Coordinates of N, CA and C in Angstrom, one line a residue:
Chain W
E1 N 13.3 -14.6 5.5 CA 13.2 -13.4 3.8 C 13.1 -12.1 4.4
P2 N 13.7 -11.0 3.8 CA 13.7 -9.3 4.4 C 12.2 -9.1 4.7
E3 N 12.1 -8.7 5.5 CA 10.9 -7.6 5.9 C 11.2 -6.0 6.1
V4 N 10.1 -5.6 5.9 CA 9.7 -3.6 6.7 C 9.5 -4.0 8.0
T5 N 10.5 -3.4 8.8 CA 9.8 -3.7 10.5 C 9.2 -1.9 10.7
Q6 N 8.1 -2.2 11.7 CA 7.4 -0.8 12.2 C 7.8 -0.8 13.7
T7 N 8.2 0.3 14.4 CA 7.7 0.7 15.9 C 7.3 1.9 15.7
P8 N 6.5 2.1 17.1 CA 5.7 1.0 18.1 C 4.7 0.1 17.3
S9 N 3.8 -0.6 17.6 CA 3.0 -1.3 16.8 C 1.6 -0.4 17.1
H10 N 1.6 0.0 18.2 CA 0.7 1.1 18.7 C 0.9 2.5 19.6
Q11 N 0.4 3.6 18.9 CA 1.0 4.9 19.5 C 0.1 5.2 20.3
V12 N -0.4 5.8 21.1 CA -1.4 6.7 21.8 C -0.9 7.9 22.3
T13 N -1.4 9.2 21.9 CA -0.9 10.6 22.1 C -2.2 11.5 22.5
Q14 N -1.7 12.4 23.2 CA -2.8 13.7 23.3 C -2.9 14.5 21.8
M15 N -4.1 14.9 21.5 CA -3.8 16.1 20.6 C -2.9 17.4 21.1
G16 N -2.2 17.5 19.8 CA -1.5 18.7 20.2 C 0.1 18.2 20.2
Q17 N 0.4 16.8 20.4 CA 1.8 16.2 21.0 C 2.5 15.7 19.8
E18 N 3.7 16.1 19.8 CA 4.5 15.5 18.6 C 4.7 13.6 18.8
V19 N 4.5 13.1 17.5 CA 5.0 11.9 17.9 C 6.0 11.4 16.6
I20 N 6.8 10.5 17.0 CA 7.6 10.0 16.0 C 7.0 8.6 15.6
L21 N 7.4 8.1 14.3 CA 6.9 6.9 14.0 C 8.4 6.3 13.5
R22 N 8.4 5.1 13.4 CA 9.8 4.7 13.4 C 9.8 3.1 12.2
C23 N 10.7 3.0 11.2 CA 10.7 2.2 10.4 C 12.4 1.8 10.2
V24 N 12.4 0.4 9.8 CA 13.5 -0.1 9.3 C 13.2 -0.4 7.8
P25 N 13.7 -0.3 7.0 CA 13.4 -0.4 5.4 C 14.2 -1.8 5.2
I26 N 13.8 -2.4 4.2 CA 14.7 -3.5 4.1 C 15.8 -3.0 3.5
S27 N 17.0 -3.8 3.5 CA 18.5 -3.4 3.9 C 19.0 -2.9 2.7
N28 N 18.8 -3.3 1.2 CA 19.3 -3.3 0.1 C 18.6 -2.1 -0.8
H29 N 17.0 -1.5 -0.3 CA 16.4 -0.6 -0.6 C 16.6 0.5 -0.7
L30 N 16.5 1.2 -1.6 CA 16.8 2.8 -1.9 C 15.7 4.0 -1.7
Y31 N 14.5 3.3 -1.8 CA 13.3 4.2 -1.6 C 12.3 3.8 -0.5
F32 N 12.0 4.5 0.1 CA 11.0 4.6 1.1 C 10.0 5.5 1.2
Y33 N 9.1 4.9 1.6 CA 7.4 5.6 1.7 C 6.9 5.7 2.8
W34 N 6.2 6.5 3.0 CA 5.0 6.1 3.9 C 3.4 6.5 3.5
Y35 N 2.7 5.7 3.8 CA 1.2 5.6 3.7 C 0.4 5.9 4.9
R36 N -0.4 5.7 4.8 CA -1.7 6.2 5.8 C -3.3 5.5 4.9
Q37 N -3.9 5.1 6.6 CA -4.7 4.2 6.1 C -5.9 4.6 7.4
I38 N -7.0 5.3 7.1 CA -8.0 5.9 8.3 C -8.8 4.4 8.0
L39 N -9.1 4.4 9.4 CA -9.9 3.1 10.0 C -11.3 3.2 8.6
G40 N -11.4 1.8 8.0 CA -12.1 2.1 6.8 C -12.4 2.6 5.7
Q41 N -11.2 3.4 5.1 CA -10.7 4.0 4.1 C -9.5 3.4 3.4
K42 N -9.0 3.8 2.2 CA -8.5 3.4 1.5 C -7.2 3.9 2.2
V43 N -5.9 3.0 1.5 CA -4.9 3.2 1.4 C -4.2 4.4 0.8
E44 N -3.3 5.4 1.5 CA -3.2 6.5 0.7 C -1.5 6.9 0.8
F45 N -1.2 7.4 0.1 CA 0.5 7.9 -0.2 C 0.5 9.1 0.7
L46 N 1.6 9.4 1.3 CA 2.1 10.6 2.2 C 3.3 11.2 1.4
V47 N 4.0 10.1 1.1 CA 5.5 10.8 0.9 C 6.6 9.6 0.6
S48 N 7.8 9.9 -0.7 CA 8.5 9.3 -0.7 C 9.6 9.8 -0.4
F49 N 10.7 8.9 -0.2 CA 12.0 9.7 0.1 C 13.2 8.9 -0.4
Y50 N 14.0 9.5 -1.2 CA 15.3 9.0 -1.8 C 16.8 9.9 -1.6
N51 N 17.7 9.1 -1.0 CA 19.0 10.0 -0.9 C 19.0 11.1 -0.3
N52 N 18.3 10.6 0.6 CA 17.9 11.7 1.8 C 17.2 13.6 1.4
E53 N 16.4 12.7 1.0 CA 15.4 13.8 0.3 C 13.8 13.5 0.0
I54 N 13.2 14.4 0.2 CA 11.3 13.8 -0.5 C 11.7 14.0 -1.9
S55 N 11.4 12.8 -2.4 CA 11.0 12.8 -4.3 C 9.9 13.0 -4.3
E56 N 8.6 12.9 -3.9 CA 7.5 13.0 -4.0 C 6.5 13.1 -2.5
K57 N 5.7 14.1 -2.6 CA 4.6 14.0 -1.7 C 3.1 14.2 -2.1
S58 N 2.5 13.8 -1.1 CA 0.7 14.4 -1.7 C 0.6 15.3 -0.6
E59 N -0.6 15.9 -1.4 CA -1.3 16.9 -0.4 C -1.6 16.8 1.3
I60 N -1.6 15.4 1.2 CA -1.9 15.4 2.7 C -0.7 15.7 3.6
F61 N 0.4 15.6 3.1 CA 1.8 15.7 3.5 C 2.4 17.3 4.2
D62 N 1.7 18.0 4.8 CA 1.6 19.1 5.1 C 2.7 19.7 6.1
D63 N 2.8 20.5 6.4 CA 4.0 21.3 7.3 C 4.0 20.8 8.5
Q64 N 2.7 19.8 8.8 CA 2.8 19.3 10.1 C 3.5 17.8 10.2
F65 N 3.9 17.1 9.2 CA 4.7 16.1 8.7 C 6.3 16.5 8.4
S66 N 6.8 15.6 8.7 CA 8.4 15.8 8.2 C 8.8 14.2 8.5
V67 N 10.0 13.6 7.5 CA 10.4 12.4 7.3 C 12.2 12.6 7.6
E68 N 12.6 11.6 8.0 CA 14.1 11.9 8.3 C 14.8 9.9 8.0
R69 N 15.9 10.0 7.7 CA 17.0 8.9 8.0 C 18.1 9.4 8.8
P70 N 17.5 9.0 10.0 CA 18.6 9.8 11.4 C 19.7 8.5 10.9
D71 N 19.8 7.4 10.7 CA 21.4 6.7 10.4 C 21.1 6.1 9.2
G72 N 21.8 4.7 9.2 CA 22.1 4.3 8.1 C 20.7 3.3 7.9
S73 N 19.8 2.7 9.3 CA 18.8 2.0 8.9 C 17.7 2.6 9.2
N74 N 17.5 3.4 9.9 CA 15.6 3.7 10.5 C 15.4 4.8 9.4
F75 N 13.9 4.9 9.5 CA 13.0 5.8 8.8 C 12.1 6.8 9.3
T76 N 12.1 7.5 9.6 CA 11.1 7.8 10.5 C 9.9 9.1 10.3
L77 N 9.0 8.7 10.7 CA 7.9 10.1 10.6 C 7.5 10.7 11.5
K78 N 7.7 12.1 11.3 CA 7.4 12.8 12.8 C 5.8 13.8 12.3
I79 N 5.1 13.7 13.2 CA 4.1 14.8 13.2 C 4.0 15.5 14.5
R80 N 4.3 17.2 13.9 CA 4.5 18.0 14.8 C 3.5 17.9 15.9
S81 N 2.3 18.1 15.7 CA 1.7 18.8 16.7 C -0.3 17.8 16.0
T82 N 0.1 16.6 16.5 CA -1.0 15.6 16.6 C -2.7 16.2 16.5
K83 N -3.4 16.1 15.1 CA -4.9 16.5 15.5 C -5.5 15.0 15.6
L84 N -6.7 15.1 16.0 CA -7.9 13.8 16.2 C -7.7 13.2 14.5
E85 N -7.8 14.0 13.8 CA -8.0 13.3 12.4 C -6.9 12.7 11.9
D86 N -5.4 12.7 12.7 CA -4.3 12.0 12.4 C -4.5 10.3 12.8
S87 N -5.6 10.3 13.3 CA -5.6 8.7 14.1 C -5.5 8.0 12.4
A88 N -5.0 6.9 12.8 CA -4.8 6.2 11.4 C -3.6 4.7 11.9
M89 N -3.6 4.1 10.7 CA -2.6 3.2 10.6 C -1.8 3.5 9.6
Y90 N -0.5 3.8 9.8 CA 0.7 4.5 9.3 C 1.4 3.4 8.6
F91 N 1.7 3.2 7.5 CA 2.4 2.3 7.0 C 3.6 2.7 6.1
C92 N 4.8 1.8 6.5 CA 6.4 2.5 5.6 C 6.3 1.2 4.8
A93 N 6.8 1.7 3.9 CA 7.2 0.9 2.6 C 8.4 1.2 1.9
S94 N 9.7 -0.2 1.6 CA 10.6 0.5 0.7 C 10.5 -0.4 -0.6
S95 N 11.1 -0.1 -1.6 CA 11.5 -0.6 -2.7 C 13.0 -0.1 -3.4
E96 N 13.5 -1.4 -4.1 CA 14.7 -1.1 -4.8 C 14.9 0.0 -5.5
V97 N 13.9 0.6 -6.4 CA 13.9 1.8 -7.6 C 12.7 1.8 -7.7
T98 N 12.5 2.9 -8.2 CA 11.1 3.4 -8.6 C 10.9 3.0 -10.1
G99 N 11.9 3.1 -10.8 CA 11.4 3.0 -12.3 C 12.0 1.2 -12.6
P100 N 11.6 1.5 -14.0 CA 11.5 -0.1 -14.6 C 12.9 -0.6 -14.0
P101 N 12.9 -2.1 -14.1 CA 12.0 -3.2 -14.3 C 11.1 -2.8 -13.1
L102 N 9.7 -3.8 -13.4 CA 8.5 -3.5 -12.4 C 9.2 -4.4 -11.1
A103 N 10.1 -5.4 -11.3 CA 10.2 -6.2 -10.4 C 11.0 -5.8 -9.0
K104 N 11.7 -4.8 -9.6 CA 12.6 -4.1 -8.7 C 11.8 -2.9 -8.1
N105 N 10.5 -2.5 -8.5 CA 10.3 -1.6 -8.2 C 8.8 -1.1 -7.4
I106 N 8.7 -2.9 -6.5 CA 7.6 -3.3 -6.3 C 8.2 -2.8 -4.4
Q107 N 6.9 -2.4 -3.8 CA 6.9 -1.5 -2.7 C 6.4 -2.6 -1.4
Y108 N 7.4 -2.9 -0.4 CA 6.9 -3.8 0.4 C 6.7 -2.8 1.6
F109 N 5.6 -3.4 2.5 CA 5.2 -2.8 3.3 C 5.4 -3.6 4.9
G110 N 5.5 -2.8 5.7 CA 5.4 -3.0 7.3 C 4.3 -3.5 7.8
A111 N 4.1 -3.7 8.9 CA 3.0 -4.3 9.4 C 1.9 -3.0 10.0
G112 N 3.1 -1.7 10.1 CA 2.0 -0.5 10.6 C 2.0 -0.1 11.8
T113 N 1.9 1.3 11.9 CA 1.7 1.6 13.3 C 0.6 2.1 13.5
R114 N -0.6 1.8 14.7 CA -1.6 2.4 14.4 C -1.7 3.7 15.9
L115 N -2.0 4.5 14.8 CA -1.6 5.7 16.0 C -3.2 6.5 16.1
S116 N -3.5 6.1 17.7 CA -4.6 6.9 18.2 C -4.2 8.2 18.8
V117 N -5.3 9.0 18.5 CA -4.9 10.6 19.3 C -6.3 10.9 19.7
L118 N -6.3 11.1 21.1 CA -6.8 11.6 21.8 C -7.5 13.0 22.3
Chain Z
Q1 N -14.4 12.1 -10.6 CA -13.8 10.6 -10.9 C -13.0 10.3 -10.2
K2 N -12.9 9.0 -9.6 CA -12.0 8.6 -8.8 C -10.7 7.8 -9.6
E3 N -9.5 8.1 -9.0 CA -8.5 7.5 -10.3 C -8.6 6.2 -10.3
V4 N -9.0 5.2 -9.2 CA -9.1 3.8 -9.0 C -10.5 3.4 -8.5
E5 N -11.2 2.9 -8.9 CA -12.5 2.4 -8.2 C -12.4 0.9 -8.2
Q6 N -12.9 0.3 -6.8 CA -12.8 -0.6 -6.5 C -14.0 -1.4 -6.0
D7 N -15.2 -2.4 -5.9 CA -15.9 -2.7 -4.9 C -15.4 -3.4 -4.0
P8 N -16.1 -2.3 -2.9 CA -15.8 -2.8 -1.7 C -16.5 -4.2 -1.2
G9 N -17.2 -4.7 -1.8 CA -18.1 -5.7 -1.1 C -18.6 -5.8 -0.1
P10 N -19.1 -6.4 1.2 CA -18.1 -7.5 1.1 C -18.7 -8.9 0.1
L11 N -17.8 -9.5 0.0 CA -17.9 -10.7 -1.0 C -18.1 -12.0 -0.4
S12 N -19.0 -13.1 -0.1 CA -18.9 -14.1 0.5 C -19.0 -15.4 -0.4
V13 N -17.9 -16.5 -0.7 CA -18.2 -17.3 -1.1 C -17.9 -18.6 -0.5
P14 N -18.4 -20.1 -1.2 CA -18.3 -20.9 -0.5 C -16.7 -21.7 -1.1
E15 N -16.1 -22.4 0.0 CA -14.9 -23.1 0.1 C -15.2 -23.7 -1.8
G16 N -13.7 -23.5 -2.7 CA -13.6 -24.0 -3.4 C -13.9 -23.5 -4.6
A17 N -14.6 -21.9 -4.7 CA -15.3 -21.2 -5.4 C -14.5 -20.6 -6.1
I18 N -14.6 -20.2 -7.3 CA -13.9 -19.0 -8.0 C -13.8 -17.6 -7.8
V19 N -13.0 -16.7 -7.6 CA -13.4 -15.3 -7.3 C -13.2 -14.6 -8.6
S20 N -13.6 -13.5 -8.3 CA -13.1 -12.5 -9.4 C -13.6 -11.3 -9.0
L21 N -12.3 -10.2 -8.3 CA -12.0 -9.1 -7.8 C -11.5 -8.5 -9.1
N22 N -12.0 -7.1 -8.6 CA -12.1 -5.9 -10.1 C -11.6 -4.6 -9.8
C23 N -10.8 -4.1 -10.5 CA -10.7 -2.8 -10.4 C -10.8 -2.1 -11.6
T24 N -11.1 -0.4 -11.7 CA -11.4 0.1 -12.8 C -10.5 1.0 -12.8
Y25 N -9.8 1.9 -13.6 CA -9.1 3.2 -13.7 C -9.1 4.1 -14.5
S26 N -9.1 5.3 -14.2 CA -9.1 6.5 -15.3 C -8.1 6.8 -15.7
N27 N -6.5 7.0 -14.9 CA -5.7 7.2 -15.5 C -4.7 6.7 -16.4
S28 N -4.4 7.0 -17.6 CA -3.7 6.3 -18.9 C -2.5 5.9 -18.2
A29 N -2.0 6.8 -17.7 CA -0.5 6.6 -17.4 C -0.4 5.6 -16.2
F30 N -1.2 5.1 -15.6 CA -1.0 3.8 -15.2 C -0.2 3.0 -16.0
Q31 N 0.7 2.3 -15.6 CA 1.7 1.1 -16.1 C 1.8 0.1 -15.5
Y32 N 1.5 -0.3 -14.2 CA 2.2 -1.3 -13.3 C 1.1 -1.0 -12.7
F33 N 0.6 -2.6 -12.5 CA -0.5 -2.9 -11.3 C -0.1 -4.1 -10.8
M34 N -0.7 -3.9 -9.3 CA -0.4 -5.0 -8.3 C -1.7 -5.4 -7.4
W35 N -1.3 -6.4 -7.1 CA -2.5 -6.9 -5.8 C -2.0 -7.1 -4.6
Y36 N -2.7 -6.4 -3.7 CA -2.2 -6.8 -2.6 C -3.2 -7.2 -1.7
R37 N -2.9 -8.4 -0.7 CA -3.7 -8.9 0.5 C -3.5 -8.1 1.8
Q38 N -4.5 -8.1 2.4 CA -4.5 -7.4 3.9 C -5.5 -7.8 4.8
Y39 N -5.0 -8.5 5.6 CA -5.5 -9.2 6.7 C -6.1 -8.2 7.8
S40 N -6.8 -8.1 8.5 CA -7.2 -7.1 9.3 C -6.2 -6.5 10.6
R41 N -6.3 -5.0 10.4 CA -4.7 -4.4 11.0 C -3.7 -5.0 10.9
K42 N -3.2 -5.3 9.6 CA -1.7 -5.7 9.2 C -1.6 -4.8 8.0
G43 N -0.2 -5.0 7.2 CA 0.0 -4.5 6.4 C -0.4 -4.9 5.0
P44 N -0.5 -4.3 4.2 CA -0.9 -4.9 2.6 C 0.3 -6.0 2.5
E45 N 0.3 -7.2 2.0 CA 1.1 -7.8 1.2 C 0.9 -8.4 0.3
L46 N 2.3 -8.3 -0.8 CA 2.1 -8.1 -2.4 C 1.5 -9.8 -2.7
L47 N 0.7 -9.9 -3.3 CA 0.1 -11.1 -3.9 C 1.0 -11.3 -5.2
M48 N 0.4 -10.1 -6.2 CA 1.4 -10.6 -8.0 C 1.3 -9.3 -8.4
Y49 N 2.3 -9.3 -9.3 CA 2.3 -7.4 -10.1 C 2.2 -7.6 -11.6
T50 N 2.3 -6.9 -12.6 CA 2.2 -7.2 -13.6 C 2.5 -6.0 -14.5
Y51 N 3.0 -5.6 -15.8 CA 2.8 -4.1 -16.0 C 1.8 -4.3 -17.4
S52 N 1.7 -5.4 -18.3 CA 1.2 -5.7 -19.7 C -0.1 -6.4 -19.6
S53 N -0.6 -5.9 -20.5 CA -2.0 -6.5 -20.8 C -1.9 -7.8 -20.8
G54 N -3.1 -8.6 -20.8 CA -3.0 -10.0 -20.6 C -3.0 -10.7 -19.4
N55 N -2.7 -12.0 -19.4 CA -3.1 -12.4 -18.0 C -1.4 -12.9 -17.3
K56 N -1.6 -13.0 -16.3 CA -0.3 -13.8 -15.5 C -0.8 -14.5 -14.6
E57 N -0.4 -15.8 -14.2 CA -0.8 -16.6 -13.9 C 0.3 -17.0 -12.3
D58 N 0.0 -17.1 -11.5 CA 0.6 -17.7 -10.1 C 0.0 -18.6 -9.5
G59 N 0.0 -20.0 -9.6 CA -0.4 -20.8 -8.7 C -1.9 -20.8 -8.6
R60 N -2.7 -20.5 -7.8 CA -4.4 -20.4 -8.2 C -4.9 -19.0 -8.1
F61 N -3.8 -17.8 -8.3 CA -3.8 -16.7 -8.7 C -3.7 -16.4 -10.3
T62 N -4.5 -15.6 -10.6 CA -4.4 -15.0 -12.6 C -4.5 -13.5 -12.0
A63 N -4.0 -12.8 -12.5 CA -3.7 -11.4 -12.9 C -4.1 -10.7 -13.9
Q64 N -5.0 -10.2 -14.4 CA -5.7 -10.1 -15.6 C -5.6 -8.4 -16.1
V65 N -5.1 -8.0 -16.8 CA -5.1 -6.6 -17.4 C -5.7 -5.9 -18.7
D66 N -6.5 -5.1 -18.9 CA -7.1 -5.3 -20.2 C -6.8 -3.2 -20.1
K67 N -5.9 -3.1 -20.8 CA -5.4 -1.5 -20.3 C -6.5 -0.5 -21.8
S68 N -6.5 -1.4 -22.6 CA -7.5 -0.6 -23.7 C -8.9 -0.3 -22.9
S69 N -9.4 -0.8 -21.9 CA -10.6 -0.7 -21.3 C -10.2 -0.5 -19.8
K70 N -9.1 0.0 -19.0 CA -9.0 0.4 -18.1 C -9.2 -0.4 -16.7
Y71 N -9.0 -1.5 -17.0 CA -9.5 -2.5 -16.2 C -8.7 -3.6 -16.1
I72 N -8.5 -4.0 -14.6 CA -7.6 -5.1 -13.9 C -8.4 -6.4 -13.3
S73 N -8.2 -7.3 -13.3 CA -8.7 -8.4 -12.5 C -8.0 -9.4 -11.8
L74 N -8.3 -10.0 -10.3 CA -7.4 -11.1 -10.2 C -8.7 -12.1 -9.8
F75 N -8.3 -13.3 -10.3 CA -8.8 -14.6 -9.8 C -8.3 -15.6 -9.2
I76 N -9.2 -16.0 -7.8 CA -8.6 -16.9 -7.6 C -9.4 -18.0 -7.6
R77 N -8.6 -19.2 -8.0 CA -9.1 -20.5 -8.4 C -9.6 -21.5 -6.9
D78 N -10.3 -22.2 -6.8 CA -10.2 -23.4 -5.7 C -9.9 -22.4 -4.2
S79 N -10.8 -21.5 -4.4 CA -10.6 -20.6 -2.5 C -10.4 -21.3 -1.5
Q80 N -10.2 -21.1 -0.8 CA -9.6 -21.7 0.9 C -10.3 -20.4 1.5
P81 N -10.2 -21.2 2.7 CA -10.7 -20.1 4.1 C -9.5 -19.5 4.5
S82 N -8.3 -19.6 4.5 CA -7.3 -18.6 4.4 C -7.1 -18.0 3.5
D83 N -7.8 -17.7 2.5 CA -8.1 -16.7 1.3 C -8.6 -15.3 1.8
S84 N -9.6 -15.8 3.3 CA -10.4 -14.6 3.8 C -9.7 -13.3 4.1
A85 N -9.5 -12.4 3.5 CA -9.0 -11.0 3.2 C -9.5 -10.0 2.8
T86 N -9.2 -8.6 3.0 CA -9.4 -7.7 1.9 C -8.2 -7.5 0.6
Y87 N -8.6 -7.6 -0.3 CA -7.9 -7.2 -1.5 C -7.7 -5.8 -1.9
L88 N -6.4 -5.8 -2.1 CA -6.2 -4.4 -2.7 C -5.5 -4.1 -3.9
C89 N -6.0 -3.3 -4.9 CA -5.4 -3.3 -5.9 C -4.5 -1.9 -6.1
A90 N -3.2 -2.0 -7.1 CA -2.5 -0.8 -6.5 C -2.2 -0.6 -8.0
M91 N -1.8 0.6 -8.5 CA -1.3 1.2 -9.5 C -0.2 2.4 -9.4
K92 N 0.4 2.2 -10.5 CA 1.5 3.1 -10.4 C 2.0 3.6 -12.1
E93 N 2.5 5.2 -12.0 CA 2.7 5.3 -13.2 C 4.7 4.7 -13.3
T94 N 4.8 4.8 -14.5 CA 6.4 4.5 -14.7 C 7.2 5.1 -13.9
S95 N 6.9 6.5 -14.7 CA 7.5 7.5 -13.6 C 6.9 7.8 -12.4
G96 N 7.5 8.9 -11.1 CA 7.1 9.0 -10.1 C 6.9 7.7 -9.3
S97 N 6.5 7.7 -8.1 CA 7.1 6.9 -7.0 C 5.4 6.2 -6.2
R98 N 4.5 6.9 -6.0 CA 3.4 6.8 -5.4 C 2.4 5.5 -6.1
L99 N 2.1 4.8 -5.1 CA 0.9 3.9 -5.7 C -0.5 4.5 -5.1
T100 N -1.1 4.0 -6.1 CA -2.7 4.7 -6.0 C -3.5 3.3 -5.9
F101 N -4.0 3.5 -4.7 CA -5.0 2.4 -4.3 C -6.3 2.1 -4.4
G102 N -7.1 0.9 -4.9 CA -8.5 1.0 -4.6 C -8.8 1.1 -3.2
E103 N -10.2 0.9 -3.2 CA -10.8 1.0 -1.6 C -10.4 -0.4 -1.3
G104 N -10.4 -1.5 -1.7 CA -10.0 -2.9 -1.2 C -11.7 -3.6 -1.4
T105 N -11.2 -5.0 -1.6 CA -12.3 -5.9 -1.7 C -12.4 -6.5 -0.4
Q106 N -13.5 -6.6 0.5 CA -13.4 -7.7 1.8 C -14.0 -8.7 1.1
L107 N -13.2 -10.0 0.9 CA -13.4 -11.4 0.5 C -14.0 -12.7 2.3
T108 N -14.6 -13.5 2.2 CA -14.9 -14.1 3.3 C -15.2 -15.3 2.1
V109 N -14.0 -16.8 2.5 CA -14.3 -18.0 2.1 C -15.0 -18.7 3.1
N110 N -16.0 -19.0 3.1 CA -16.7 -20.0 4.0 C -16.4 -21.5 3.8
P111 N -15.9 -22.3 5.0 CA -15.7 -23.6 4.9 C -17.0 -24.2 4.7

């Protein structure tokens, strides 16, 4: 069964350093997403990406964050200068479409990257 | 007011019990409703999805939506220890791309 894969599973970094989290979405999916989950809190939307452009972003996704599809298979989230409060699980997701029908709208999630900022 | 509210639990039941998990929402633009299951330190795994009011059944799981009350439920029949996980409700407008999640309900099914 196709799945979203994320690397690394755990990333430890020093405050102020840049990190890149990597994702390989499901191959026939066109929409890609990043979410984060701070320990003990709800899963929160960061950004969606389609056709090499950001299609929607949340208020969390400020200038410290950027996303890129550097090639035909990878999708990355970059945090330029990490802060302690960036420590969280980061989930990548993908879907075929965002509009109807719902079955093609479903977002499938990877296992996540746990980011620890020291 | 939060857009999506979900009782975080924890909820502990004996094996074989019927479990009811619930979410309420305030945004009437939400039209797509999903339930995900999340094991500790893992990604959300899709369980069920629906867009219409009423019930949708899949094996031991039934998803129920009441748009007039802005209330959704997930029922688990004959619960098993392997059902022990955190259950997340998620919702989406028909336009737009973001999922809005509830806080998640932590469920433990005791053998």
